[in-house]
Tab-separated table of C-alpha atoms and ligand atoms in Angstrom:
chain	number	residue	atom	x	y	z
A	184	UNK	CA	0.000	0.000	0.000
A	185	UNK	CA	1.182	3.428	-0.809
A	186	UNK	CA	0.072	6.945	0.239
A	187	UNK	CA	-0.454	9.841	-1.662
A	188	UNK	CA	2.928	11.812	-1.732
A	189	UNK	CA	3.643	15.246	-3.652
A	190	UNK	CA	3.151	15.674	-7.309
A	191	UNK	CA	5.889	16.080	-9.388
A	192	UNK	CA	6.238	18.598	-12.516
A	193	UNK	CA	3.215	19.475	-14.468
A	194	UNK	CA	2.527	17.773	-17.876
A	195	UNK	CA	4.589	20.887	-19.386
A	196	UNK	CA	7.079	20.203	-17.608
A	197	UNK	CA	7.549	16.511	-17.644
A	198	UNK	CA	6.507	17.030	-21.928
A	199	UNK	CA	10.023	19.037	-22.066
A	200	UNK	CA	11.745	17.065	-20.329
A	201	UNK	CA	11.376	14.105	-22.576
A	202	UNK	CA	11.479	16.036	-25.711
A	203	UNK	CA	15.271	15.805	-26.139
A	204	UNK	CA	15.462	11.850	-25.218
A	205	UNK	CA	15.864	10.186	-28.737
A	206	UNK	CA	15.787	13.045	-30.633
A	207	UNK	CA	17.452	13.356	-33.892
A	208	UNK	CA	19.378	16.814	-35.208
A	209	UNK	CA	18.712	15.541	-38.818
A	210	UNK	CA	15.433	15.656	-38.965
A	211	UNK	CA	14.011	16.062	-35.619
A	212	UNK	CA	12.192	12.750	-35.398
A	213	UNK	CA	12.914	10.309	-32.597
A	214	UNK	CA	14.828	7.050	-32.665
A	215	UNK	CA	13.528	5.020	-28.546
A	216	UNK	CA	13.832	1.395	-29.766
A	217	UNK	CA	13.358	-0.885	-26.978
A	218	UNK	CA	15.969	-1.349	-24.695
A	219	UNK	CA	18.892	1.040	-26.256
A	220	UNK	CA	19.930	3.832	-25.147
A	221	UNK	CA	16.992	6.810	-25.711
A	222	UNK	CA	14.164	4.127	-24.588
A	223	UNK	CA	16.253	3.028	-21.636
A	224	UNK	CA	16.176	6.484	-20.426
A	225	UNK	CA	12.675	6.943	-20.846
A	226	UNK	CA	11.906	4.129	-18.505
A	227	UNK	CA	14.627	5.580	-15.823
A	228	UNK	CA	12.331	8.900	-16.193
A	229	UNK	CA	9.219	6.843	-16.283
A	230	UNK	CA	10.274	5.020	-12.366
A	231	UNK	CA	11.872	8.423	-11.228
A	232	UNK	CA	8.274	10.215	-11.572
A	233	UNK	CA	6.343	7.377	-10.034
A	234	UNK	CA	9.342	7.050	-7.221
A	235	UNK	CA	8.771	10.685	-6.621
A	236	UNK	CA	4.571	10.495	-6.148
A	237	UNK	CA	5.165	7.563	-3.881
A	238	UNK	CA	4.451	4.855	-6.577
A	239	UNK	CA	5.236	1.405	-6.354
A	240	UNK	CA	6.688	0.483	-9.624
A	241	UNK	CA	6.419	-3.456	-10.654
A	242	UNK	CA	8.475	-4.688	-13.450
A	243	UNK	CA	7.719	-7.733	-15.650
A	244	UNK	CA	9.376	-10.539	-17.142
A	245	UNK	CA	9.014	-9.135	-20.501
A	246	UNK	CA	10.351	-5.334	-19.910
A	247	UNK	CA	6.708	-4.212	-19.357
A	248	UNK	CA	6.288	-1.626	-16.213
A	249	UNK	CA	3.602	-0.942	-13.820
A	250	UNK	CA	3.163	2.494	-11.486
A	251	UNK	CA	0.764	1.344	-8.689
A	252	UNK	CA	-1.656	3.622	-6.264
A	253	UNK	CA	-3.197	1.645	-3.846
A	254	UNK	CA	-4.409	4.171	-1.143
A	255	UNK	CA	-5.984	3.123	1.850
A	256	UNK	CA	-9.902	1.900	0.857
A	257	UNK	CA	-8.971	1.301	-2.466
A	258	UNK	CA	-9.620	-2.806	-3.503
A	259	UNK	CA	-10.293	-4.841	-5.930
A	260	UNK	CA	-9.782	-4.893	-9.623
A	261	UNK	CA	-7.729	-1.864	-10.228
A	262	UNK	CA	-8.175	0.798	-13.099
A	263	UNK	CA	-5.216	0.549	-15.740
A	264	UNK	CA	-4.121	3.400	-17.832
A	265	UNK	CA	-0.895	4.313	-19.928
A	266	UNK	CA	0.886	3.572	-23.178
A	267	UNK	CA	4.144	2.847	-24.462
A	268	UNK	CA	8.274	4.448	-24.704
A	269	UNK	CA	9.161	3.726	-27.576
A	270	UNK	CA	9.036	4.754	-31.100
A	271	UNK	CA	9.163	3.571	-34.516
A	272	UNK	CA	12.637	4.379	-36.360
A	273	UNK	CA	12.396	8.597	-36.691
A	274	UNK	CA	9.274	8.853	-35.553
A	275	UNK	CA	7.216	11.419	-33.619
A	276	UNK	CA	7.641	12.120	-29.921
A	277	UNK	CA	3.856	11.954	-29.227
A	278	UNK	CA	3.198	8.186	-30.285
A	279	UNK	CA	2.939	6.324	-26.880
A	280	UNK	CA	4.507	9.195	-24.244
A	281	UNK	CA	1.450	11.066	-24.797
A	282	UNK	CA	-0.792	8.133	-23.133
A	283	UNK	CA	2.521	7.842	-20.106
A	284	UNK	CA	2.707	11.983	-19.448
A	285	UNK	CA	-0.706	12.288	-19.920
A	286	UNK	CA	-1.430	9.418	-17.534
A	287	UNK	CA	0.882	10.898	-14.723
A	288	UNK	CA	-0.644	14.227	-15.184
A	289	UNK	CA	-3.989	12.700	-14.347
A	290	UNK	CA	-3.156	10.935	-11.547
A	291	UNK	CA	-1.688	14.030	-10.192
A	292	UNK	CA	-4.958	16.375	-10.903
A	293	UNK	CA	-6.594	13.207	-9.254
A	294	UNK	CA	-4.626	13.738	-5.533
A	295	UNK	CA	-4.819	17.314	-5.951
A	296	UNK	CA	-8.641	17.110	-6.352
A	297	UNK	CA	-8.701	14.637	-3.196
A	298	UNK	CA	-10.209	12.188	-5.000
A	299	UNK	CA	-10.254	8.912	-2.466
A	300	UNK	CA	-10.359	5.654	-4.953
A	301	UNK	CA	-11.793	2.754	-4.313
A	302	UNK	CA	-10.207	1.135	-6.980
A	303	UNK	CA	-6.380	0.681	-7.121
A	304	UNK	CA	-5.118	2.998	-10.211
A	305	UNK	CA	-2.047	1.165	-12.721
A	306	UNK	CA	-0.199	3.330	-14.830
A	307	UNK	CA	1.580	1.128	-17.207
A	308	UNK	CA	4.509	1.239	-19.980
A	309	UNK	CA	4.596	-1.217	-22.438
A	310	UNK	CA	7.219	-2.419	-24.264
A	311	UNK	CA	8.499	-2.613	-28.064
A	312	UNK	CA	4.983	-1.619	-29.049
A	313	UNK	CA	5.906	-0.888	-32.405
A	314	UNK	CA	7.943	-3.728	-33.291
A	315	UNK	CA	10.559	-1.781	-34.458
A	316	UNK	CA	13.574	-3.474	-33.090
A	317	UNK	CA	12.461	-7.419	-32.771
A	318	UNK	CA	9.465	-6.858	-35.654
A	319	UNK	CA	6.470	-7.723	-33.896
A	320	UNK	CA	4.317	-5.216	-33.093
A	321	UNK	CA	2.283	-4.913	-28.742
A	322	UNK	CA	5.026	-7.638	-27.804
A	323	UNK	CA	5.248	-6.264	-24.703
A	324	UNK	CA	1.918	-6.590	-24.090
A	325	UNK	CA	1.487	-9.642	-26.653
A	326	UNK	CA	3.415	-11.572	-23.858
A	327	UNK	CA	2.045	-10.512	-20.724
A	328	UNK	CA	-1.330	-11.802	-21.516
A	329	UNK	CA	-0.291	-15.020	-23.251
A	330	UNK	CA	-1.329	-13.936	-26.629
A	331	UNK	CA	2.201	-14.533	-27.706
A	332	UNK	CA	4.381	-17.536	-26.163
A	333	UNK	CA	7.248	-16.605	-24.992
A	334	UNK	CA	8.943	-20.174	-26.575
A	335	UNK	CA	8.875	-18.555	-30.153
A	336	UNK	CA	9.085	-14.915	-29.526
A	337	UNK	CA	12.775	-15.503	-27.082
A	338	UNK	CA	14.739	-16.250	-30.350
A	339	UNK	CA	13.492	-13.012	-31.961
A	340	UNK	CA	16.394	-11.214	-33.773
A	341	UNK	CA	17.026	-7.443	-34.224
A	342	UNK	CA	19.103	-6.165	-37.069
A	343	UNK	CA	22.562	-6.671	-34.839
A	344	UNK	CA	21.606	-10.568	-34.299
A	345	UNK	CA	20.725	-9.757	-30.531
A	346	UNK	CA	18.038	-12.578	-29.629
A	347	UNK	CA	14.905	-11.234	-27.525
A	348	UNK	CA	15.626	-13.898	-25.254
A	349	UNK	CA	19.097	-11.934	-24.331
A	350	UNK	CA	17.885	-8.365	-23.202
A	351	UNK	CA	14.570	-9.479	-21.251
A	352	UNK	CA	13.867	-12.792	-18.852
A	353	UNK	CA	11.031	-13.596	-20.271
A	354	UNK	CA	9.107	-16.394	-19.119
A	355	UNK	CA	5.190	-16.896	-18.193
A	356	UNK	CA	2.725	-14.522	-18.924
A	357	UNK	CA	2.066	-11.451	-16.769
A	358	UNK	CA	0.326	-12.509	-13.046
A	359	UNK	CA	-0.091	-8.293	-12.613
A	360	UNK	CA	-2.522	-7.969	-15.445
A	361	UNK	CA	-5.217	-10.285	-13.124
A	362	UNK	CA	-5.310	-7.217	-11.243
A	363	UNK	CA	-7.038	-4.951	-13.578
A	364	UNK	CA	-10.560	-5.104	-14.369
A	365	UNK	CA	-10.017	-1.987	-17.302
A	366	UNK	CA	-7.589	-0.302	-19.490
A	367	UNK	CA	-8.066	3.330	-20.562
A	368	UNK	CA	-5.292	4.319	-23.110
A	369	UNK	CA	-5.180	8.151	-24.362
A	370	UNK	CA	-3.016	8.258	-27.538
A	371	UNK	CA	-2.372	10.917	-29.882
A	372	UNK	CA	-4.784	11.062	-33.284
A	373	UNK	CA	-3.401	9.304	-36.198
A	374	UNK	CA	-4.916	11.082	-38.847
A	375	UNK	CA	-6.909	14.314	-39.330
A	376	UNK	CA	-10.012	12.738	-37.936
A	377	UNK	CA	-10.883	15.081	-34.903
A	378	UNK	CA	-9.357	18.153	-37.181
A	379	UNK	CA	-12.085	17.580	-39.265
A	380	UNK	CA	-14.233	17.356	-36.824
A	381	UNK	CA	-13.032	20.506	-34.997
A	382	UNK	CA	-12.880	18.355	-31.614
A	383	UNK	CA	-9.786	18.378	-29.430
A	384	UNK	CA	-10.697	14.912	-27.910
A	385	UNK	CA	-12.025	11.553	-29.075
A	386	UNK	CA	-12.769	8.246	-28.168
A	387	UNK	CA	-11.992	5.159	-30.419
A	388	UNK	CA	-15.153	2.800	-30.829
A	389	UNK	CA	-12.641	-0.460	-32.284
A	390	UNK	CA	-9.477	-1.085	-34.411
A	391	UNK	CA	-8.915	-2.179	-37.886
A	392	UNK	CA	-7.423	-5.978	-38.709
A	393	UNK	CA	-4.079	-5.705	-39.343
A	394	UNK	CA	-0.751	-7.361	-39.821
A	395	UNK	CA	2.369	-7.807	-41.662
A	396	UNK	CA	3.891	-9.737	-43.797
A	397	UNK	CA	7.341	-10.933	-44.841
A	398	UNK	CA	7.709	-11.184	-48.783
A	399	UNK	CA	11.062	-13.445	-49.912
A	400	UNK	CA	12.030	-12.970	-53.435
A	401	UNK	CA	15.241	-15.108	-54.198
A	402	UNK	CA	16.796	-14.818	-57.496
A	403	UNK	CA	20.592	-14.963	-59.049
A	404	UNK	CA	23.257	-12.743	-58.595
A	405	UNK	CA	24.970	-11.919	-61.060
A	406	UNK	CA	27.697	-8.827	-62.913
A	407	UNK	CA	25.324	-5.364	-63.165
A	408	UNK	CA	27.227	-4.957	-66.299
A	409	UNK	CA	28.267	-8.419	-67.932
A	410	UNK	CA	25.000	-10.049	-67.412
A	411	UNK	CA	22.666	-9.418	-70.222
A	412	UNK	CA	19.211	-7.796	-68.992
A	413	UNK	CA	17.469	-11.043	-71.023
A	414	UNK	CA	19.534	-13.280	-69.048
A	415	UNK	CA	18.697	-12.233	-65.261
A	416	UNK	CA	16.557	-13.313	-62.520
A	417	UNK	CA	16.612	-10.529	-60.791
A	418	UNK	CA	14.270	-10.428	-56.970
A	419	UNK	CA	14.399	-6.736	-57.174
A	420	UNK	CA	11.874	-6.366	-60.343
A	421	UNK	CA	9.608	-9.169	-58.954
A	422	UNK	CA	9.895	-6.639	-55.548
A	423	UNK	CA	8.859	-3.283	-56.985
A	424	UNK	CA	6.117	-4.851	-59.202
A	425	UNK	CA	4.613	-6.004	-55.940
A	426	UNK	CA	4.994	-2.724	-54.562
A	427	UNK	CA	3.085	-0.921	-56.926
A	428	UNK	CA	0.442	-3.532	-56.992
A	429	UNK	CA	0.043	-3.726	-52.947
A	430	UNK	CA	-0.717	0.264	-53.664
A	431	UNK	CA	-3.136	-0.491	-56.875
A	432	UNK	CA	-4.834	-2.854	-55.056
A	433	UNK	CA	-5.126	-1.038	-51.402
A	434	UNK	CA	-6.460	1.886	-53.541
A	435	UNK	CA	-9.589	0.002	-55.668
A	436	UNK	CA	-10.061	-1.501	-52.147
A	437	UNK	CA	-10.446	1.197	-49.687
A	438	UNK	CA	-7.838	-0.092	-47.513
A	439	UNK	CA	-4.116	0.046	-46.843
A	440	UNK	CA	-1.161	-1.536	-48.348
A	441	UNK	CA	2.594	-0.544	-47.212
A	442	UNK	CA	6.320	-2.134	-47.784
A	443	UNK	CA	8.168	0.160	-45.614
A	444	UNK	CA	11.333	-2.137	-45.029
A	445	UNK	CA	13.239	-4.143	-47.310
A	446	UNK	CA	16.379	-6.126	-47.154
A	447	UNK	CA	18.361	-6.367	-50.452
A	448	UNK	CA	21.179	-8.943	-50.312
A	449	UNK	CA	23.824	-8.619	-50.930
A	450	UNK	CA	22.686	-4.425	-51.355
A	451	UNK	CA	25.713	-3.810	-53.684
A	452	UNK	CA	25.249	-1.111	-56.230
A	453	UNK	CA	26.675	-2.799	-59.335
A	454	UNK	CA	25.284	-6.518	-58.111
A	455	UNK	CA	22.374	-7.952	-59.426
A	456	UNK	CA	20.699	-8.885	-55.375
A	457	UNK	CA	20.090	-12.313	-55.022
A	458	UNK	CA	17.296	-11.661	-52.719
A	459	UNK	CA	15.030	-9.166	-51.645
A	460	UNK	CA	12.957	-9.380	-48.532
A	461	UNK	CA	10.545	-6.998	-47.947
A	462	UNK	CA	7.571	-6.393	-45.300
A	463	UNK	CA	4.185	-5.798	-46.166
A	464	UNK	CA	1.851	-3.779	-43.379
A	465	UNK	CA	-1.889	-4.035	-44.585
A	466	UNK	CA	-4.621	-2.744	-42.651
A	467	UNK	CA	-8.616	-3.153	-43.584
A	468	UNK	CA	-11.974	-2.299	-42.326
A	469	UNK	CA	-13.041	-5.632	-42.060
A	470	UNK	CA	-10.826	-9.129	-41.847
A	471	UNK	CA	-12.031	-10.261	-45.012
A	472	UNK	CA	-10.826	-7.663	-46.747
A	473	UNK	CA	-7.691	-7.794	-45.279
A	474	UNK	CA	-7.863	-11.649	-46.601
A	475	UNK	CA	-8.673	-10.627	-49.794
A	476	UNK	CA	-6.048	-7.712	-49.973
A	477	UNK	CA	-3.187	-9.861	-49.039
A	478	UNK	CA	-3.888	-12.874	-50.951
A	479	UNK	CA	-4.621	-10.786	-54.521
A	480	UNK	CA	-1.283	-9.298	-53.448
A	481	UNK	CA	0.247	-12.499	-52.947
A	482	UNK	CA	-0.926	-13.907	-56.406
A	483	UNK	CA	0.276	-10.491	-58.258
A	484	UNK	CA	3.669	-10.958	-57.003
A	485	UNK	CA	3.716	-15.028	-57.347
A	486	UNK	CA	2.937	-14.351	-61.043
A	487	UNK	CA	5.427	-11.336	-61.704
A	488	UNK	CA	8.136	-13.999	-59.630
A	489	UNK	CA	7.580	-16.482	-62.177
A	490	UNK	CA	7.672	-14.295	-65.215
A	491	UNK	CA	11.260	-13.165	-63.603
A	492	UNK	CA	12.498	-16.473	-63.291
A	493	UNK	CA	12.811	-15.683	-59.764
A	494	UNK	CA	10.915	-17.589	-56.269
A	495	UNK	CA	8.863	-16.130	-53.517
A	496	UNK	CA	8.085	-17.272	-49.863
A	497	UNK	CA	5.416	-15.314	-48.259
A	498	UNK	CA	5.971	-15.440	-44.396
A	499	UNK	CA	2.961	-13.753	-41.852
A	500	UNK	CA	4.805	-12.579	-39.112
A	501	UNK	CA	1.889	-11.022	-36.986
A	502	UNK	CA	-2.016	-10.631	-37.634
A	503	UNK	CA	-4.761	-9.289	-35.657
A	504	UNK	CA	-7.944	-9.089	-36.102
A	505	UNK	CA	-10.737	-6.290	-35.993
A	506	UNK	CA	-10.911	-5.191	-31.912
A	507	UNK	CA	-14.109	-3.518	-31.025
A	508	UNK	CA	-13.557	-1.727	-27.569
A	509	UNK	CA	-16.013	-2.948	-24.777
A	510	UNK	CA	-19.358	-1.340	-25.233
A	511	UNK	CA	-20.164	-0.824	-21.711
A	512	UNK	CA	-16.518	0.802	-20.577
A	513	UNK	CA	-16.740	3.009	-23.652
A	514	UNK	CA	-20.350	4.202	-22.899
A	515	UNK	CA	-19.596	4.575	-19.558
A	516	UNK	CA	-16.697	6.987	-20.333
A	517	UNK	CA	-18.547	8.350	-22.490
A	518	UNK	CA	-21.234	9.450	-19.791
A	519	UNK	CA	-18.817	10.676	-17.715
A	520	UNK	CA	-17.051	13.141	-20.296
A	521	UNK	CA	-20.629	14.501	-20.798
A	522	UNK	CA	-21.630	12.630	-24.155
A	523	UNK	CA	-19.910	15.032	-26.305
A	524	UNK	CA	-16.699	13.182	-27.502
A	525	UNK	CA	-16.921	12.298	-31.202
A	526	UNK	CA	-16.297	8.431	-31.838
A	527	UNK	CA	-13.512	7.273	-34.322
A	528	UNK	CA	-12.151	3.733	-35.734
A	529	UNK	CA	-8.186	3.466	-35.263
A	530	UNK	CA	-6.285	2.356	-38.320
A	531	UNK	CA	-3.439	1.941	-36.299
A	532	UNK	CA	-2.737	-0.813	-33.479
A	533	UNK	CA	-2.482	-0.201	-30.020
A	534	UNK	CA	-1.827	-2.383	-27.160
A	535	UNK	CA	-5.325	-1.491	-25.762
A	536	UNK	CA	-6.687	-3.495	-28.507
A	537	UNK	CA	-4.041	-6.755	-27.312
A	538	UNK	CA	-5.706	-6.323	-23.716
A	539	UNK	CA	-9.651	-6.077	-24.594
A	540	UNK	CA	-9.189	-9.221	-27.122
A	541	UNK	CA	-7.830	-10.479	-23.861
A	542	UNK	CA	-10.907	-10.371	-22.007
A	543	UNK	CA	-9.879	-6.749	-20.219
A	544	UNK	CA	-12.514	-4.212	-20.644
A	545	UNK	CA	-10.884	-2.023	-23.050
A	546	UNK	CA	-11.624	2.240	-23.988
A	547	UNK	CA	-8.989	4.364	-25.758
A	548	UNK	CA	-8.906	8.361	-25.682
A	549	UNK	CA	-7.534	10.254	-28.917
A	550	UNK	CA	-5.865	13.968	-28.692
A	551	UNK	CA	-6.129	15.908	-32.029
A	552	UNK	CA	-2.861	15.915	-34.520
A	553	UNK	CA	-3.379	18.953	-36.339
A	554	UNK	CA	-0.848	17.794	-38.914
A	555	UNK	CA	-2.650	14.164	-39.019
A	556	UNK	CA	0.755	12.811	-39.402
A	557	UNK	CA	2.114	9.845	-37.273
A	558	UNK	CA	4.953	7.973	-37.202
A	559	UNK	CA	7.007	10.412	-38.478
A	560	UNK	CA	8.780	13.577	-37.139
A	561	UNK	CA	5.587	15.743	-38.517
A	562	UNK	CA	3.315	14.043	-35.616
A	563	UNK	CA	1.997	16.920	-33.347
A	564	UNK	CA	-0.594	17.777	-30.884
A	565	UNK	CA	-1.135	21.341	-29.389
A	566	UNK	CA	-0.499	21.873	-25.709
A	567	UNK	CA	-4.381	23.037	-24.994
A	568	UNK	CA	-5.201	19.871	-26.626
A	569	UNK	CA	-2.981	17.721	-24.462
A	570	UNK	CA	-4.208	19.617	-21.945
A	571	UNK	CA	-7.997	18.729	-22.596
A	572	UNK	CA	-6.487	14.864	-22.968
A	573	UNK	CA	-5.254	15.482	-19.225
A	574	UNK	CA	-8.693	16.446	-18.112
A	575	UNK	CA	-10.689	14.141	-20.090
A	576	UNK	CA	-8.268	11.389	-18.814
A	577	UNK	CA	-8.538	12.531	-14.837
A	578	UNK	CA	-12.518	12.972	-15.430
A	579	UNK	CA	-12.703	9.011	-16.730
A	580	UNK	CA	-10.611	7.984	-14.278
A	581	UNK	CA	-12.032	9.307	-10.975
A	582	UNK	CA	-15.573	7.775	-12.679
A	583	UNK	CA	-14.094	4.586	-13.066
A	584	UNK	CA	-12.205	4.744	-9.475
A	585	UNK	CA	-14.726	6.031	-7.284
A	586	UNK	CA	-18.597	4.546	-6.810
A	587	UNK	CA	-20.013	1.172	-7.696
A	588	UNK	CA	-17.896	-0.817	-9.698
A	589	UNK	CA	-18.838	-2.840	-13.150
B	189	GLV	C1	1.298	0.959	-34.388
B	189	GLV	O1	1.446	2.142	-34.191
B	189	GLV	C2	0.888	0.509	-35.691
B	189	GLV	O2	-0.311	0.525	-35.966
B	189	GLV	O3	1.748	0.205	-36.498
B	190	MN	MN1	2.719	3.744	-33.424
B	191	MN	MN1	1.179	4.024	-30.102
């Protein structure tokens, strides 16, 4: 059990302190991959400001953290909100922190108010949400509720060869998680939705299916000069044909089709590659039309792979389906920010939507990116907006915390 102690620095404050962490002078976008250097100091930061309101911070096998406030009175299922650390490579500084400031900032307008919980509050960090160092995207959280076994994911790689298995323990999933009875996530807006609907705060109603998708094109290698162009089989055509046909087809569709990594072997300029590898992220509003997108994909590029005289091995490295967020927690916060928060799908995934397909009560807030950028160093959110995020957050959560329960 923990008291109450002082606040720390308001969400201005703790914003600008984090805005250096990770930061690139190139091209101002951040670089917090899990467990190296910017994202390590992030979590340092993230224990420091729950050490300093008297916090208990829990840390599990998988690199996931949890800030506990368990006043006297409060029992029972406890009230989880938060986000995630790190980024995607130069990305923006409000994807995840947003949901861990903005979380601390509540809690803090919570004491200050004297709201007395009778729910234990969580405020929670995920790890490697965005896959961007061991490829699979909500491990963290993937893990801690079983949804991922921790037998496959432990041999892992990132791009240096180090194995998952070697920076985390690992092991069974999460026992903290049977504590919490709902997640609230606030995250930044990934598109222009709430511009458009001149709102500075959302709520998400679900999330699209998603996944990726690891495309193998092997060919020959072979002299960029000697070898006649009649004479190749070169992986690299057989790639970009795919590429533009991913985009044709994500286009006629409605939906989304990316390759946003690839790996050329052996990557030398006057080398005919003898492989490419390249990941396809495809997102739809409902899971058969992700089927459909990814298998007319698939055939377009097993054709074009023949016609080059080159092979393809089509990999899925992580799927999820279409989340719709509890119906009951969302109208509930709903009610208690006064009815008046537009609703919005999310196109992009969130580790909210790993918890509610695990059986925990699920709602996710949205803060308005006037640029509608994400993932990328263009991502922003005003101050008044965050602000309003901070409020909306603290009003949810003293609903959810005080009263009768579910
Ligand atoms: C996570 O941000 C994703 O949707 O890729
Ligand atoms: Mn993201
Ligand atoms: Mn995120």
């Amino acid at each position: 059990m923990t008291s109450s102690a002082s606040n720390g620095p308001d969400f201005e404050q703790m914003w600008s302190a984090l805005l250096p962490i990770g930061r690139s002078a190139a091209s101002g976008g951040y670089f917090r991959q899990p467990w190296h250097g910017a994202e390590v100091e992030l979590r340092a930061w993230f224990v420091e400001e729950a050490d300093r309101r008297g916090l208990e911070v829990e840390h599990d096998a998988f690199g996931n953290m949890v800030a506990w406030w368990r006043p006297d009175g409060a029992a029972g299922p406890a009230v989880l909100t938060g986000s995630h650390l790190d980024s995607v490579l130069d990305g923006g500084a409000f994807d995840g922190p947003l949901g861990v400031v903005s979380a601390l900032a509540a809690y803090d307008r919570l004491v200050e108010s004297g709201v007395r919980p009778d729910r234990p509050l969580a405020i929670g960090v995920f790890a490697e949400e965005e896959g961007s160092r061991f490829g699979r995207a909500c491990l963290g959280s993937r893990l801690a509720v079983g949804a991922a076994s921790w037998e496959d994911a432990r041999s892992l790689t990132d791009a240096d060869g180090v194995r998952l298995g070697d920076v985390v323990e690992g092991g069974a999933p999460s026992s903290w998680l049977a504590g919490v009875g709902a997640y609230v996530e606030l995250h930044v807006e990934q598109g222009r939705g709430l511009v458009d609907l001149d709102a500075a705060v959302g709520a998400a109603s679900g999330i699209w299916p998603h996944g990726r998708w690891r495309f193998d094109f092997t060919g020959r290698a072979d002299h960029a000069g000697a070898a006649r162009m009649e004479d190749r089989a070169d992986p690299m055509l057989s790639y970009a044909m795919t590429a533009l046909a991913a985009n044709k087809q994500a286009r006629l569709a409605g939906q989304r089709a990316t390759f946003g990594r690839v790996e050329v072997a052996p990557n030398g300029t006057n080398v005919v590659p003898s492989r490419v590898s390249a990941w396809l992220d495809a997102r739809a509003d409902s899971p058969s039309g992700m089927a459909d997108l990814v298998a007319e994909i698939e055939r377009q590029a097993a054709a074009r792979a023949e016609r080059d005289g080159t092979s393809l091995s089509v990999t899925a490295e992580s799927v999820t389906g279409a989340v719709s967020f509890d119906p009951v927690l969302r109208g509930r916060v709903d009610g208690l920010l006064g009815g008046a928060v537009p609703v919005l799908p999310s196109i992009a995934g969130h580790d909210a939507g790993v918890l509610q397909e695990a059986g925990i009560p699920t709602a996710m807030l949205f803060v308005r990116n006037p640029t509608g950028v994400s993932h990328a160093p263009a991502e922003s959110a005003g101050t008044d907006d965050c602000l309003a995020g901070v409020e909306a957050l603290a009003t949810a959560l003293t609903g959810l915390l005080t009263g009768p329960g579910e």
